[in-house]
Amino acid sequence: EPEVTQTPSHQVTQMGQEVILRCVPISNHLYFYWYRQILGQKVEFLVSFYNNEISEKSEIFDDQFSVERPDGSNFTLKIRSTKLEDSAMYFCASSKGDRGPGEQYFGPGTRLTVT
Amino acid sequence: QKEVEQDPGPLSVPEGAIVSLNCTYSNSAFQYFMWYRQYSRKGPELLMYTYSSGNKEDGRFTAQVDKSSKYISLFIRDSQPSDSATYLCAMSAGNFNKFYFGSGTKLNVKP
């Protein structure tokens, strides 16, 4: 069964450094998302991406964040200058879109630790 | 007022019990309603997906949506220890964009 994959599973970085989190969505999916989950808190929407552009972004997704689909398979989230409060699990999700927006499939997540 | 409210639990039940999990919401524009199961330090796993009001059944799981009350439920019949996880509700206004998640209810099914 196809699944969303994410790398790395755990990333440790120092405050102020840039990180790139990578995702490979399910191959025939068209809609892509990033979420984050701070430990013990709810899953929070960051950004959605369709047709090579951002569809919507949340208040969290400020100028420090960017997303890219550099080729036909990868979907990346870049944080330019990490802050301590960026420490969280980051989940990528994808959706085919043919059965409405609800059928999102999540990857296993990347745990980002900013020290 | 929070967009989506969900009782965090924990909810502890004996094996075989019927479990009822609920969420309330404030935005009447929500049309798509999802339930996810999340094991510790894993990604959310889609369980049920419903559009608008009504019921949907899949095996031991039944999802109900009452848009007039802004209330959704997930029922688990014949609960198993393997059902022990955090259950997240999520909803969307119907575009392919922002989803709103509840805080999750932690369920423990005791053998």
Short mmCIF file of C-alpha atoms in Angstrom, two decimals, chain B residues 1-2 5 8 10 13 16-17 26 34 43-44 46 58 60 62-64 71 74 81 93 95 97-98 101-102 105-106:
data_model
loop_
_atom_site.label_atom_id
_atom_site.label_comp_id
_atom_site.label_asym_id
_atom_site.label_seq_id
_atom_site.Cartn_x
_atom_site.Cartn_y
_atom_site.Cartn_z
CA GLN B 1 -14.03 30.41 21.18
CA LYS B 2 -11.96 27.52 19.86
CA GLU B 5 -13.33 21.31 21.06
CA PRO B 8 -8.77 15.19 26.11
CA PRO B 10 -8.03 9.95 29.19
CA VAL B 13 -12.72 1.22 29.16
CA GLY B 16 -15.36 -5.25 24.46
CA ALA B 17 -16.97 -1.99 25.56
CA SER B 26 -18.22 26.54 16.21
CA MET B 34 -12.60 13.27 9.77
CA GLY B 43 1.53 10.24 12.26
CA PRO B 44 -2.28 10.45 12.35
CA LEU B 46 -7.27 8.28 8.78
CA ASP B 58 -16.93 0.94 8.60
CA ARG B 60 -16.44 -1.59 14.19
CA THR B 62 -19.38 4.47 13.16
CA ALA B 63 -19.07 8.19 12.56
CA GLN B 64 -22.00 10.53 13.16
CA TYR B 71 -21.44 17.92 17.09
CA LEU B 74 -17.09 8.33 16.66
CA PRO B 81 -6.58 -3.21 23.45
CA ALA B 93 -14.99 24.03 5.31
CA ASN B 95 -11.97 23.50 0.09
CA ASN B 97 -7.13 24.04 2.38
CA LYS B 98 -7.12 24.59 6.08
CA PHE B 101 -7.98 19.52 14.53
CA GLY B 102 -9.31 18.81 17.97
CA THR B 105 -8.92 12.09 23.23
CA LYS B 106 -6.61 9.49 24.70
#
